[in-house]
mmCIF file of C-alpha atoms and ligand atoms in Angstrom:
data_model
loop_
_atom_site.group_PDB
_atom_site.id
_atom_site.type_symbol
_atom_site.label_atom_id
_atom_site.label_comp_id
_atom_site.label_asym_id
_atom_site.label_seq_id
_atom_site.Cartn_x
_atom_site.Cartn_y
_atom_site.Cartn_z
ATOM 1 C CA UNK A 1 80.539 86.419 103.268
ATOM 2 C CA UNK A 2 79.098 90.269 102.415
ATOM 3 C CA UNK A 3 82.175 92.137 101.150
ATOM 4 C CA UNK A 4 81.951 95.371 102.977
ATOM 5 C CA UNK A 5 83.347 98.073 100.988
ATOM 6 C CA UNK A 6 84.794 100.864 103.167
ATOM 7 C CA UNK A 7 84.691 104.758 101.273
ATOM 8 C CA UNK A 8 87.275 107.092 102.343
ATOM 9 C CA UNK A 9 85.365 109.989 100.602
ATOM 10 C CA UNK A 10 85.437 112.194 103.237
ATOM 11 C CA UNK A 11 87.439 113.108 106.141
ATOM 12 C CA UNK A 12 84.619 111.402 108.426
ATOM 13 C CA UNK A 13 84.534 107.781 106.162
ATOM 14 C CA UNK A 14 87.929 107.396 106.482
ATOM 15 C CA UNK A 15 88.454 107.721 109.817
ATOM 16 C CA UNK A 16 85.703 104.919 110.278
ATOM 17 C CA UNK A 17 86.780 102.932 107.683
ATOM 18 C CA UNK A 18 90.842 102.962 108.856
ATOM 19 C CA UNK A 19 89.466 101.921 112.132
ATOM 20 C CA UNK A 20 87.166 99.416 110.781
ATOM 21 C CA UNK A 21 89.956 97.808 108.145
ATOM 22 C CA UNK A 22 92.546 97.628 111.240
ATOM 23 C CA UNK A 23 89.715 96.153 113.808
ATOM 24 C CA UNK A 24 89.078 93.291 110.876
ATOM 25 C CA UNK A 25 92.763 92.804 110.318
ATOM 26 C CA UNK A 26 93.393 92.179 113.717
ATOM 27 C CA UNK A 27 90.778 89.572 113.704
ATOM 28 C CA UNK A 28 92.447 87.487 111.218
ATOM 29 C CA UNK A 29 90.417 88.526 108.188
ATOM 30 C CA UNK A 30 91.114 89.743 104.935
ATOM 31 C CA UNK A 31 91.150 93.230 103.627
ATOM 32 C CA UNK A 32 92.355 94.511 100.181
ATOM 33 C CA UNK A 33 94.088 97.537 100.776
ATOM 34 C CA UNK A 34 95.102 100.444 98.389
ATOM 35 C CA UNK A 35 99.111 101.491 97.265
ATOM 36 C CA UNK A 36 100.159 103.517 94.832
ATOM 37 C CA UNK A 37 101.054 100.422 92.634
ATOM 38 C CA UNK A 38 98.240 98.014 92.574
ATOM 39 C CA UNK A 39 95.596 97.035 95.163
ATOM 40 C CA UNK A 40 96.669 94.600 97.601
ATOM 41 C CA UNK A 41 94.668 91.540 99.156
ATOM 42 C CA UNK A 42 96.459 91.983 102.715
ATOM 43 C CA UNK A 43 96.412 90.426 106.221
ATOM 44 C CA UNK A 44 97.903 90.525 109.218
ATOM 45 C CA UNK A 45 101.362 89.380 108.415
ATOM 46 C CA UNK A 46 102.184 88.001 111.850
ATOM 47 C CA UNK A 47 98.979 86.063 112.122
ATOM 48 C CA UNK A 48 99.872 82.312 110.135
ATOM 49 C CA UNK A 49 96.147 81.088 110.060
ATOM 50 C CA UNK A 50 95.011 84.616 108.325
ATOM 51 C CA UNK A 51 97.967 84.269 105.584
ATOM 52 C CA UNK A 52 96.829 80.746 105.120
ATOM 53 C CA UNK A 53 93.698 82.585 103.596
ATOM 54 C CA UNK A 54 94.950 84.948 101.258
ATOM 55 C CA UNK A 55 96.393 81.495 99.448
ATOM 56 C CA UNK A 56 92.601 79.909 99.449
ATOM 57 C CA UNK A 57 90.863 83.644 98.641
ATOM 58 C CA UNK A 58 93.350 84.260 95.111
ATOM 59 C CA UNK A 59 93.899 80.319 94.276
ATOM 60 C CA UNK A 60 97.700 81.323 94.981
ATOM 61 C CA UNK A 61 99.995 78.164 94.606
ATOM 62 C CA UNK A 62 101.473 77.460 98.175
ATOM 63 C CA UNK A 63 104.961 78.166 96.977
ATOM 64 C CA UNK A 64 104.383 81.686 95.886
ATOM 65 C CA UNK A 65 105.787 83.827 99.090
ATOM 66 C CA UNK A 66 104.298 87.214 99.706
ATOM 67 C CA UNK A 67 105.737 90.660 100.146
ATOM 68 C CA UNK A 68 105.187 92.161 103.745
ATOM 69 C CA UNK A 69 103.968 95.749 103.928
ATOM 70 C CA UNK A 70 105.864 97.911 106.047
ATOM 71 C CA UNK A 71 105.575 102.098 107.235
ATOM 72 C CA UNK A 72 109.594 102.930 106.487
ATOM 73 C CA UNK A 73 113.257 101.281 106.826
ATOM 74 C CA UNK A 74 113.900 100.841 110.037
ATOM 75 C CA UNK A 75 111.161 97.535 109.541
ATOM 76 C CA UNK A 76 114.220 96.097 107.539
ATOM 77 C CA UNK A 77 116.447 95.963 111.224
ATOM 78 C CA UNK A 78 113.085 93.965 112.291
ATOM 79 C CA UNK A 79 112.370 91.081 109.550
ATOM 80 C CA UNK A 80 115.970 91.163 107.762
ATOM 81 C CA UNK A 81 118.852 88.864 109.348
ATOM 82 C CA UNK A 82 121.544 91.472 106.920
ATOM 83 C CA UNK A 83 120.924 94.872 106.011
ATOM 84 C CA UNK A 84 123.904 96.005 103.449
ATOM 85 C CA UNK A 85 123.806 99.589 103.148
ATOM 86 C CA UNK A 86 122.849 99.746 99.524
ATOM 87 C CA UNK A 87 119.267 98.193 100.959
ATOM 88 C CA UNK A 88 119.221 101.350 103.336
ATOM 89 C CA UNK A 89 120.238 103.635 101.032
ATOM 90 C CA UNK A 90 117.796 102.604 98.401
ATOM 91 C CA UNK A 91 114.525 101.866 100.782
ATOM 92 C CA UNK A 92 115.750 105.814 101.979
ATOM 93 C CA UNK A 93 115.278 106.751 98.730
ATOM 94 C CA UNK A 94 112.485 105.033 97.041
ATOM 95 C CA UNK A 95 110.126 104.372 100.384
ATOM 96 C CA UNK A 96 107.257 104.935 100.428
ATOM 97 C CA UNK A 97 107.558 103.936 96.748
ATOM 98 C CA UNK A 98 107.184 100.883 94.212
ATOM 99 C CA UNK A 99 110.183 99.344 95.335
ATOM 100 C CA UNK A 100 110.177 95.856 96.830
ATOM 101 C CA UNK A 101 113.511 94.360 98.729
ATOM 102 C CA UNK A 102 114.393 91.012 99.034
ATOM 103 C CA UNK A 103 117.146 90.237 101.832
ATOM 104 C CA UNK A 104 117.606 87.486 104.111
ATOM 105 C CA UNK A 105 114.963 86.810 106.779
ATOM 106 C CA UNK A 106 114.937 87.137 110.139
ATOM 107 C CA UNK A 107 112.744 84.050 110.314
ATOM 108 C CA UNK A 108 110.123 85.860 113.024
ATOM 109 C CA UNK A 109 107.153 85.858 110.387
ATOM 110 C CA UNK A 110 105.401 82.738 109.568
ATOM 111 C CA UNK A 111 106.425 80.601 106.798
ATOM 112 C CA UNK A 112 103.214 80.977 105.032
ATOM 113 C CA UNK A 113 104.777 84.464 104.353
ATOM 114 C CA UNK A 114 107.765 83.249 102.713
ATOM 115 C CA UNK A 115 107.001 79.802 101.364
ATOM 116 C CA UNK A 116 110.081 78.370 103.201
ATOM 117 C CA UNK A 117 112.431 80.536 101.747
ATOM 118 C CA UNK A 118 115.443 81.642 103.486
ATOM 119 C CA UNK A 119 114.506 85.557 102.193
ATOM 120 C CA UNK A 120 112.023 87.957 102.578
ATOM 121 C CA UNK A 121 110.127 90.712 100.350
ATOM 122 C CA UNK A 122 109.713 93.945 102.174
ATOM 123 C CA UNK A 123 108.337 97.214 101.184
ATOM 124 C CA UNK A 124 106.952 100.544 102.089
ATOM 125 C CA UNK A 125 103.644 101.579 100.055
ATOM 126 C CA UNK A 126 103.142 105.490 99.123
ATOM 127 C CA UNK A 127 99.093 105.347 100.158
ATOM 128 C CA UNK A 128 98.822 107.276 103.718
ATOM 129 C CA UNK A 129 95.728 104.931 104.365
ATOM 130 C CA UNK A 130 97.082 101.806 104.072
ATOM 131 C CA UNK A 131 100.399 103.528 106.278
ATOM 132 C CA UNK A 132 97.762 104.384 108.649
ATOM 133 C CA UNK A 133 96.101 101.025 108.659
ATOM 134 C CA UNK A 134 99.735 99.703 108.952
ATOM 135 C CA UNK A 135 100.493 101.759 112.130
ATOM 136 C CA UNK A 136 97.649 101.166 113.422
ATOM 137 C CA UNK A 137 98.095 97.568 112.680
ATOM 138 C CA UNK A 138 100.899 97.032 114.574
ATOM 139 C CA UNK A 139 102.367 94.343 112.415
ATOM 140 C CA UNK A 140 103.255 94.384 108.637
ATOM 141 C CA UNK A 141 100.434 93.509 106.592
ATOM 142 C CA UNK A 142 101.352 90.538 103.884
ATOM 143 C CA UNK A 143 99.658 91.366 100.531
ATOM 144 C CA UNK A 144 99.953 90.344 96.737
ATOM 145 C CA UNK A 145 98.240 91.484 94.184
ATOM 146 C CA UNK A 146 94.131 91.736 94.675
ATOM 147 C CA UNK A 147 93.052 89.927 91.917
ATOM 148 C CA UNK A 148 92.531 86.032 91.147
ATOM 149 C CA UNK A 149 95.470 84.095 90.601
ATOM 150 C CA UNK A 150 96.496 84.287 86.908
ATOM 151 C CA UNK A 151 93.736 87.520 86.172
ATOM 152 C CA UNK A 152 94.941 91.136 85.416
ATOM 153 C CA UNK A 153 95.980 93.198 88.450
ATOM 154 C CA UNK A 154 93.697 95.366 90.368
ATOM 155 C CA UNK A 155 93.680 98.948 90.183
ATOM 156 C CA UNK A 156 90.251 100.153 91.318
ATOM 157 C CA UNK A 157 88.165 98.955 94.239
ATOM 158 C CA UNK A 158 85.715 98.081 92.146
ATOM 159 C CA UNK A 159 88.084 95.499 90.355
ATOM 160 C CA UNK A 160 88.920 93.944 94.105
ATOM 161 C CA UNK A 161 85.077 93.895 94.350
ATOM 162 C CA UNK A 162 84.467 91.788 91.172
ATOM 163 C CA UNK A 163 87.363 89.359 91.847
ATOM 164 C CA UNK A 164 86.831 89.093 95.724
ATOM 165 C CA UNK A 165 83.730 90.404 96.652
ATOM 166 C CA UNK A 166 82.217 87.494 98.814
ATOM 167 C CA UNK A 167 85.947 85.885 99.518
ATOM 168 C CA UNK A 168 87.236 88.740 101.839
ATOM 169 C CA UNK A 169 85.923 90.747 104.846
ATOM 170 C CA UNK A 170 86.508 94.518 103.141
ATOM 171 C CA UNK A 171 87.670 96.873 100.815
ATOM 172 C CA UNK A 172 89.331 99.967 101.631
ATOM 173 C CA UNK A 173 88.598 102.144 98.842
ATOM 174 C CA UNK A 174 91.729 104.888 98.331
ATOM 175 C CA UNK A 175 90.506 105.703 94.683
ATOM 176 C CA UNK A 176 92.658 104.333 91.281
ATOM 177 C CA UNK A 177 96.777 103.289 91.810
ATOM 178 C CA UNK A 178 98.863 105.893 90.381
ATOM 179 C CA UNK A 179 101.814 103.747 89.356
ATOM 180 C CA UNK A 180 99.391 100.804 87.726
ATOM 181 C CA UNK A 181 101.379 98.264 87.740
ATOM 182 C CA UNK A 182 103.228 96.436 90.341
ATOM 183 C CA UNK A 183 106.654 97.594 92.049
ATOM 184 C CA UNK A 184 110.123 97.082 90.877
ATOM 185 C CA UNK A 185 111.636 93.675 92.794
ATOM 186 C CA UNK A 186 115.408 93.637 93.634
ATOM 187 C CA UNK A 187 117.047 90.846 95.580
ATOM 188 C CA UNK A 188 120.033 91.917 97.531
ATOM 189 C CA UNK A 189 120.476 89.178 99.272
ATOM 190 C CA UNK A 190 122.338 87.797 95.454
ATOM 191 C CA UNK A 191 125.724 89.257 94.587
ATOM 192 C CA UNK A 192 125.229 91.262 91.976
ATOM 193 C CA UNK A 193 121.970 92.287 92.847
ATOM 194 C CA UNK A 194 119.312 91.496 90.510
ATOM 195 C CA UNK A 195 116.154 92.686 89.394
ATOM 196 C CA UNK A 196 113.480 90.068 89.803
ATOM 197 C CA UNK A 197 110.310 92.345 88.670
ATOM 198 C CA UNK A 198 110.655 95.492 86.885
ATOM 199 C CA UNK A 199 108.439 98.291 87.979
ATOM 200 C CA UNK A 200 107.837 101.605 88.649
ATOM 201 C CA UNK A 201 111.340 102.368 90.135
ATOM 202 C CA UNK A 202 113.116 101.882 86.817
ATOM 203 C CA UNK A 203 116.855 99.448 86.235
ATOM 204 C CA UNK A 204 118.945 103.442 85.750
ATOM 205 C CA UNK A 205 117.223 103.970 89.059
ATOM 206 C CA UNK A 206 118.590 101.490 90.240
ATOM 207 C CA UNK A 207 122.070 101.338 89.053
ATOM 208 C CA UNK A 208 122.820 105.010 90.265
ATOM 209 C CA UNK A 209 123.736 103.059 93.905
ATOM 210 C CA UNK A 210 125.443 100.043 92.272
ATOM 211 C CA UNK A 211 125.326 96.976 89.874
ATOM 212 C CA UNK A 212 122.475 95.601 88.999
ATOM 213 C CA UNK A 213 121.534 92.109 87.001
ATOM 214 C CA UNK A 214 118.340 91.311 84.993
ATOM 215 C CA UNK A 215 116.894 87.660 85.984
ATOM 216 C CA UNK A 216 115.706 86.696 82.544
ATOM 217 C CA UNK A 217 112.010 85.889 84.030
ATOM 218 C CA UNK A 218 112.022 89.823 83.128
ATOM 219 C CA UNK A 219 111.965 89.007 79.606
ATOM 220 C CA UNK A 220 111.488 85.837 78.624
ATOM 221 C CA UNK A 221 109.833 82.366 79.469
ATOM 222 C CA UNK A 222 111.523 80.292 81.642
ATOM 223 C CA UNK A 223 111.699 76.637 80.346
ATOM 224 C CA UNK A 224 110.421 73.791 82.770
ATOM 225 C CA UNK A 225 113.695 73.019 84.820
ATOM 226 C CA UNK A 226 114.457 76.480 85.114
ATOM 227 C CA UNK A 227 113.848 78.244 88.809
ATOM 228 C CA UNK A 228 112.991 82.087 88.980
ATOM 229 C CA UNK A 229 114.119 83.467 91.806
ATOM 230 C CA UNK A 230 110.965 84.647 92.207
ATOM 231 C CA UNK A 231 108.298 82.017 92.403
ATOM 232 C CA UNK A 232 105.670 84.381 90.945
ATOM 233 C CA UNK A 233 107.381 85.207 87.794
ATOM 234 C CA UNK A 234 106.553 80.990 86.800
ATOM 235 C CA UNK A 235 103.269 81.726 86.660
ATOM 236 C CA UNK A 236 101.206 83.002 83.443
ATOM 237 C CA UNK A 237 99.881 86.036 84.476
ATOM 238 C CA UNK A 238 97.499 89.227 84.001
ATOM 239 C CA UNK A 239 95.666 87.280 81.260
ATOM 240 C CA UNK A 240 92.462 88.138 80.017
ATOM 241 C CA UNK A 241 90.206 84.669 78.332
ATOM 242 C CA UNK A 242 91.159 85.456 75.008
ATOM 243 C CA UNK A 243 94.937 85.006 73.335
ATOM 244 C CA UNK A 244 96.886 87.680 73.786
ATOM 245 C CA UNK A 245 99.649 88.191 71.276
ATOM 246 C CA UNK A 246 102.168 91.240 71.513
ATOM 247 C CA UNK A 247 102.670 92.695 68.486
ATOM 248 C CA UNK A 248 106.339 94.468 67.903
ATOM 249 C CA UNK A 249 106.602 96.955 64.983
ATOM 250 C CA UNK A 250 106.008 100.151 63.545
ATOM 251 C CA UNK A 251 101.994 101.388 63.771
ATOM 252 C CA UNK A 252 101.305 100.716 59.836
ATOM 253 C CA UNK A 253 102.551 96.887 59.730
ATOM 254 C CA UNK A 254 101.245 96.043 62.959
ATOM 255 C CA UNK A 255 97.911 96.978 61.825
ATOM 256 C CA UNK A 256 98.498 95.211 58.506
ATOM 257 C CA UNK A 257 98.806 91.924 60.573
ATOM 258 C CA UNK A 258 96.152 92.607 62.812
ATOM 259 C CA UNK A 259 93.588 93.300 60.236
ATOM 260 C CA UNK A 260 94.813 90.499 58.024
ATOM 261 C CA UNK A 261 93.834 87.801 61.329
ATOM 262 C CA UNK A 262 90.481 86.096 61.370
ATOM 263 C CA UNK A 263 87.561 87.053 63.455
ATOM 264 C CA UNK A 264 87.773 90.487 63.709
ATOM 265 C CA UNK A 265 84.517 90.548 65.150
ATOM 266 C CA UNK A 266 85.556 88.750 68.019
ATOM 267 C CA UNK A 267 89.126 90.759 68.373
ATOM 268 C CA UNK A 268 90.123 93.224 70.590
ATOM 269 C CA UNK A 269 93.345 95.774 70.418
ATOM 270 C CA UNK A 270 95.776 97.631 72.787
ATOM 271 C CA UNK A 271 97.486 100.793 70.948
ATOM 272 C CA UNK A 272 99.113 103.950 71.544
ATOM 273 C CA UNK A 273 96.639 107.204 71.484
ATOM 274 C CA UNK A 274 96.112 108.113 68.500
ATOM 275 C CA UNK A 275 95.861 105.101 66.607
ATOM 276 C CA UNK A 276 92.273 103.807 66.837
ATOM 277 C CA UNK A 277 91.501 104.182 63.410
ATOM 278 C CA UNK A 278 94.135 101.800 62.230
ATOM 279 C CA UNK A 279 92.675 98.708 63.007
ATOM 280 C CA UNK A 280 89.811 96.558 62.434
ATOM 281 C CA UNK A 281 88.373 95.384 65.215
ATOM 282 C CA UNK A 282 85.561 94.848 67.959
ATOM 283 C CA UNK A 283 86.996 96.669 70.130
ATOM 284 C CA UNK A 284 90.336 99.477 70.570
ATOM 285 C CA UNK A 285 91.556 100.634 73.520
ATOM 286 C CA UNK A 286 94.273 103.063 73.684
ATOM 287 C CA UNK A 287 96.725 102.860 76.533
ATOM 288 C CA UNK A 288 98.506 106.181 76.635
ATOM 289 C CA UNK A 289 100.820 108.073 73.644
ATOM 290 C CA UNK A 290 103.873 105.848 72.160
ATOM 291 C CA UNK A 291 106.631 107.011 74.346
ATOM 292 C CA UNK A 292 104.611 107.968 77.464
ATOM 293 C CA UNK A 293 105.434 104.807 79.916
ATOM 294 C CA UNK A 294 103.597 106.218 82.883
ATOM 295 C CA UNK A 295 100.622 106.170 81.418
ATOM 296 C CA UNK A 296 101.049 102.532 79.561
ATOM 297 C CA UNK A 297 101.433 101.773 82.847
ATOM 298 C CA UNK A 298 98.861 103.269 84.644
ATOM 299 C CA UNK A 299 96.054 102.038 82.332
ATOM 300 C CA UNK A 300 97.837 98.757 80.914
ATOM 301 C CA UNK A 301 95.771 96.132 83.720
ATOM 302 C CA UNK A 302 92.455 98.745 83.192
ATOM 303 C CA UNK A 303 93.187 98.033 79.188
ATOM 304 C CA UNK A 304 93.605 93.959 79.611
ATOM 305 C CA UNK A 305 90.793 93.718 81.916
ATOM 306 C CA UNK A 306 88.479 95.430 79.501
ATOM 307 C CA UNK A 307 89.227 93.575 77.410
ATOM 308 C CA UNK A 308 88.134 89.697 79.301
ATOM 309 C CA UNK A 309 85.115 89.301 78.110
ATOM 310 C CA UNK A 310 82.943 86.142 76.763
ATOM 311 C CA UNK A 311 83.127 88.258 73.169
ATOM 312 C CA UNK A 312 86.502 88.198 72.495
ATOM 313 C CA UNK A 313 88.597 85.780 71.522
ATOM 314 C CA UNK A 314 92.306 87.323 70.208
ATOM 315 C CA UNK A 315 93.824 90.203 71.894
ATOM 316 C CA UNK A 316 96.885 92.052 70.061
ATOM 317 C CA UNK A 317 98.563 94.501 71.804
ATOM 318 C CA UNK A 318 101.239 96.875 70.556
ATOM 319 C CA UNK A 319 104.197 96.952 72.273
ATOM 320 C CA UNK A 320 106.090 99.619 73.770
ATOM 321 C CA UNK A 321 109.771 100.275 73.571
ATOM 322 C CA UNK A 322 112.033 98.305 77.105
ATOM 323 C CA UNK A 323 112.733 101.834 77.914
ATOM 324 C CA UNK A 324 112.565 103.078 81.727
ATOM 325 C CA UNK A 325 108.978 102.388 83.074
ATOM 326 C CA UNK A 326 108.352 100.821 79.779
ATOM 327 C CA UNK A 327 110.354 97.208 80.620
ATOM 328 C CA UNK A 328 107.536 96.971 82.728
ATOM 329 C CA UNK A 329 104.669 97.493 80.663
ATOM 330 C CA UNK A 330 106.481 94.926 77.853
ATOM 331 C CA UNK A 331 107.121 92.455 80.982
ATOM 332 C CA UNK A 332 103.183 92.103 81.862
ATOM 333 C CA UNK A 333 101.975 92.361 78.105
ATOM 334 C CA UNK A 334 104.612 89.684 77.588
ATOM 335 C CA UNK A 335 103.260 87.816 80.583
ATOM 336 C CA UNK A 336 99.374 88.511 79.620
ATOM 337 C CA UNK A 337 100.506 86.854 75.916
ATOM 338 C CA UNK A 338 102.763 84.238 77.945
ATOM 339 C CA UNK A 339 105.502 85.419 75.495
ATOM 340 C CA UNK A 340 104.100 85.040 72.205
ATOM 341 C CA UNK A 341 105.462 88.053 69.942
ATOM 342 C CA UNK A 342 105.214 88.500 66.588
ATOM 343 C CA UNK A 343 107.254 90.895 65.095
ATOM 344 C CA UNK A 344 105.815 92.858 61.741
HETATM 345 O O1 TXA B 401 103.226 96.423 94.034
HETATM 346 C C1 TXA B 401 103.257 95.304 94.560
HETATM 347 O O2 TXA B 401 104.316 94.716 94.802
HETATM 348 C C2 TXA B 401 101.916 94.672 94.927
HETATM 349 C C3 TXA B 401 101.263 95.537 95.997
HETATM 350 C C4 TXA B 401 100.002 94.936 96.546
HETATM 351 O O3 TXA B 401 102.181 95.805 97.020
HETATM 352 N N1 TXA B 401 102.100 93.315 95.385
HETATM 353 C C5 TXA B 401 102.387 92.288 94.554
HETATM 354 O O4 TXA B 401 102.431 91.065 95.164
HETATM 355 O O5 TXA B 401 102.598 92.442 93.374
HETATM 356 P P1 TXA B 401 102.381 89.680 94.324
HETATM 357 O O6 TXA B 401 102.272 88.642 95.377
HETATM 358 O O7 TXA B 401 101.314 89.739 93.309
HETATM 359 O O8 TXA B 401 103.789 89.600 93.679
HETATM 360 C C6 TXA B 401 104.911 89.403 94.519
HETATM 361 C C7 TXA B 401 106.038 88.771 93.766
HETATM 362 C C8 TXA B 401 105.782 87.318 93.393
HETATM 363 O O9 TXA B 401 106.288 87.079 92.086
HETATM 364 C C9 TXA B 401 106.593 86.538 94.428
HETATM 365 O O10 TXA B 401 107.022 85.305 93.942
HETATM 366 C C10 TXA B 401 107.743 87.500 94.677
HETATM 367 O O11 TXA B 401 107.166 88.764 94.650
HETATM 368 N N2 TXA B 401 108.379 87.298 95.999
HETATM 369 C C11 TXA B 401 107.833 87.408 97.226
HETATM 370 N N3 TXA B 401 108.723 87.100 98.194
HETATM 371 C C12 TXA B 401 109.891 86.799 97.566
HETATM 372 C C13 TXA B 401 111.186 86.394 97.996
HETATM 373 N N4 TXA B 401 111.481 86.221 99.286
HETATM 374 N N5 TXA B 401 112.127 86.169 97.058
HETATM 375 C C14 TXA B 401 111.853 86.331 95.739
HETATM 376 N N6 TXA B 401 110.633 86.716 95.271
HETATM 377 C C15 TXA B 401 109.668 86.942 96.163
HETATM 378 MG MG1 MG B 402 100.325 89.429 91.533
#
């Protein structure tokens, strides 16, 4: 299959290509769309046999559900069976935003969706083309991530390109994701809530409309009889081919261990601007200044994918404080290094 990348460049291109992505979504194929967060590798959520392919297209496990992509809160009245009002109040807030809601379903999508469970993932993406594509639609549009099952996230067309290109009908190019990385999970269909997947809507956030629990797939590995409540946070994720290792510490002795490792030829690092020079290595990338989450995460899936190459074997990243935005940049470092720290 030709992958037919659709430019939004002008007003003219993305007229044709909205039309185009909706007319290929509506027969059953595959599109990856953008949001603000990460691109998405979506399909017509209310079409079973075109779900069924997003699973073959990524090499998603079967029991992985997806998150349904809606245009604004009233779609929770359609797919939720409850809606308490602090799901209102915060999809009022935060939509279109990074915020994903988990509440009991309705049970009127198809279980490919949800992976027979009894909830369902809804959210509202800020990107006015895939809202228009969405409308246009007529149906929600069930997405993950773009990007091959266990691989960094996509951020960039060009990124669904080189990890779809030939699986899927089209890309709809709406230029780099603002937030970087994906969006904040809470499941209130739990009492207390709890946050399944931190993101760019940040735990304070959060707590300013009520309680609010941690699942500890945020920050840690979950041992082998352990369930996350969600299925994707199992998963090792977001890694490049070497070993990633998170490094915690203070700039000078992190670069004391990193330079005292084997193979620095063959090593690659993740640091805060301003720090190149510390370390010996093949290859540095900075991912944004020490206390500047937004950009961590905008660039932290750019960073790890620039980092998968044949050449490089170890990958040490730095790692930021749990701080706001920042839980979520440690949460897919610590995912992309399945957990191994060090601390210096
Ligand atoms: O920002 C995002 O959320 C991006 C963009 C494309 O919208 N999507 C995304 O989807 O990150 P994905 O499939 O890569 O991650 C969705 C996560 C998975 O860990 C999945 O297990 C979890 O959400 N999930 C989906 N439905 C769920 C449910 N009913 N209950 C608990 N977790 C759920
Ligand atoms: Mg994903």
């Amino acid at each position: 299959m030709k992958t037919e990348l659709l430019s939004c460049a002008t007003q003219a291109e993305r007229e044709r290509s909205v039309a185009r992505a909706v007319e290929l979504l509506k027969a059953g194929e595959l599109v990856g769309i953008p949001t603000e967060t990460v691109y998405g590798l979506g399909a017509n959520a209310l079409d079973a046999s075109a779900v069924e392919k997003i699973f073959a297209a990524k090499g998603r496990p079967g029991d992985n559900p997806l998150i349904i992509h809606v245009t604004g809160p009233e779609a929770l009245f359609e797919y939720c069976a409850e809606v308490p009002p602090r799901a209102l109040e915060l999809a009022e807030r935060f939509w279109p935003g990074p915020l994903t809601i988990v509440l009991p379903s309705k049970g009127n999508v198809p279980r490919e969706v949800t992976a027979g469970l009894d909830t369902i993932a809804v959210r509202c993406p800020d990107s006015p083309l895939t809202l228009e594509v969405i409308a246009r639609l007529g149906a929600p549009i069930a997405a993950p991530s773009a990007n091959i099952s266990g691989r960094p996230s996509t951020t960039e067309a060009a990124h669904v390109m080189a990890d779809m290109g030939g699986k899927i009908a089209a890309v709809l190019d709406g230029g780099p994701c603002r937030v970087g990385v994906e969006s904040t999970i809470i499941d209130l269909s739990c009492d207390p809530p709890k946050l399944l997947r931190p993101g760019g809507i940040t735990p304070a956030q959060l707590m300013e409309s009520g309680p609010l629990e941690l699942d500890p797939a945020v920050y840690r590995l979950l041992g082998p009889d352990e369930r996350p409540r969600a299925p994707g946070m199992k998963y090792r994720h977001y890694a490049p081919r070497g070993e990633v290792t998170l490094v915690k510490g203070e700039a000078a002795s992190a670069a004391e261990y990193i330079n005292s490792r084997p193979a620095p030829e063959r090593t690659a690092v993740l640091c805060f601007d301003g720090e190149r020079e510390l370390y010996r290595a093949a290859v540095v990338v900075e991912i944004g200044a020490q206390e500047d989450y937004d950009a961590q995460a905008e660039r932290v899936f750019n960073a790890l994918r620039s980092v998968d190459s044949e050449d490089i074997d170890f990958v040490f990243a730095r790692c930021p404080k749990p701080d706001g935005v920042g839980l979520a940049v440690v949460n897919r470092l610590g995912k992309a290094a399945a957990h191994r720290v060090v601390e210096v």
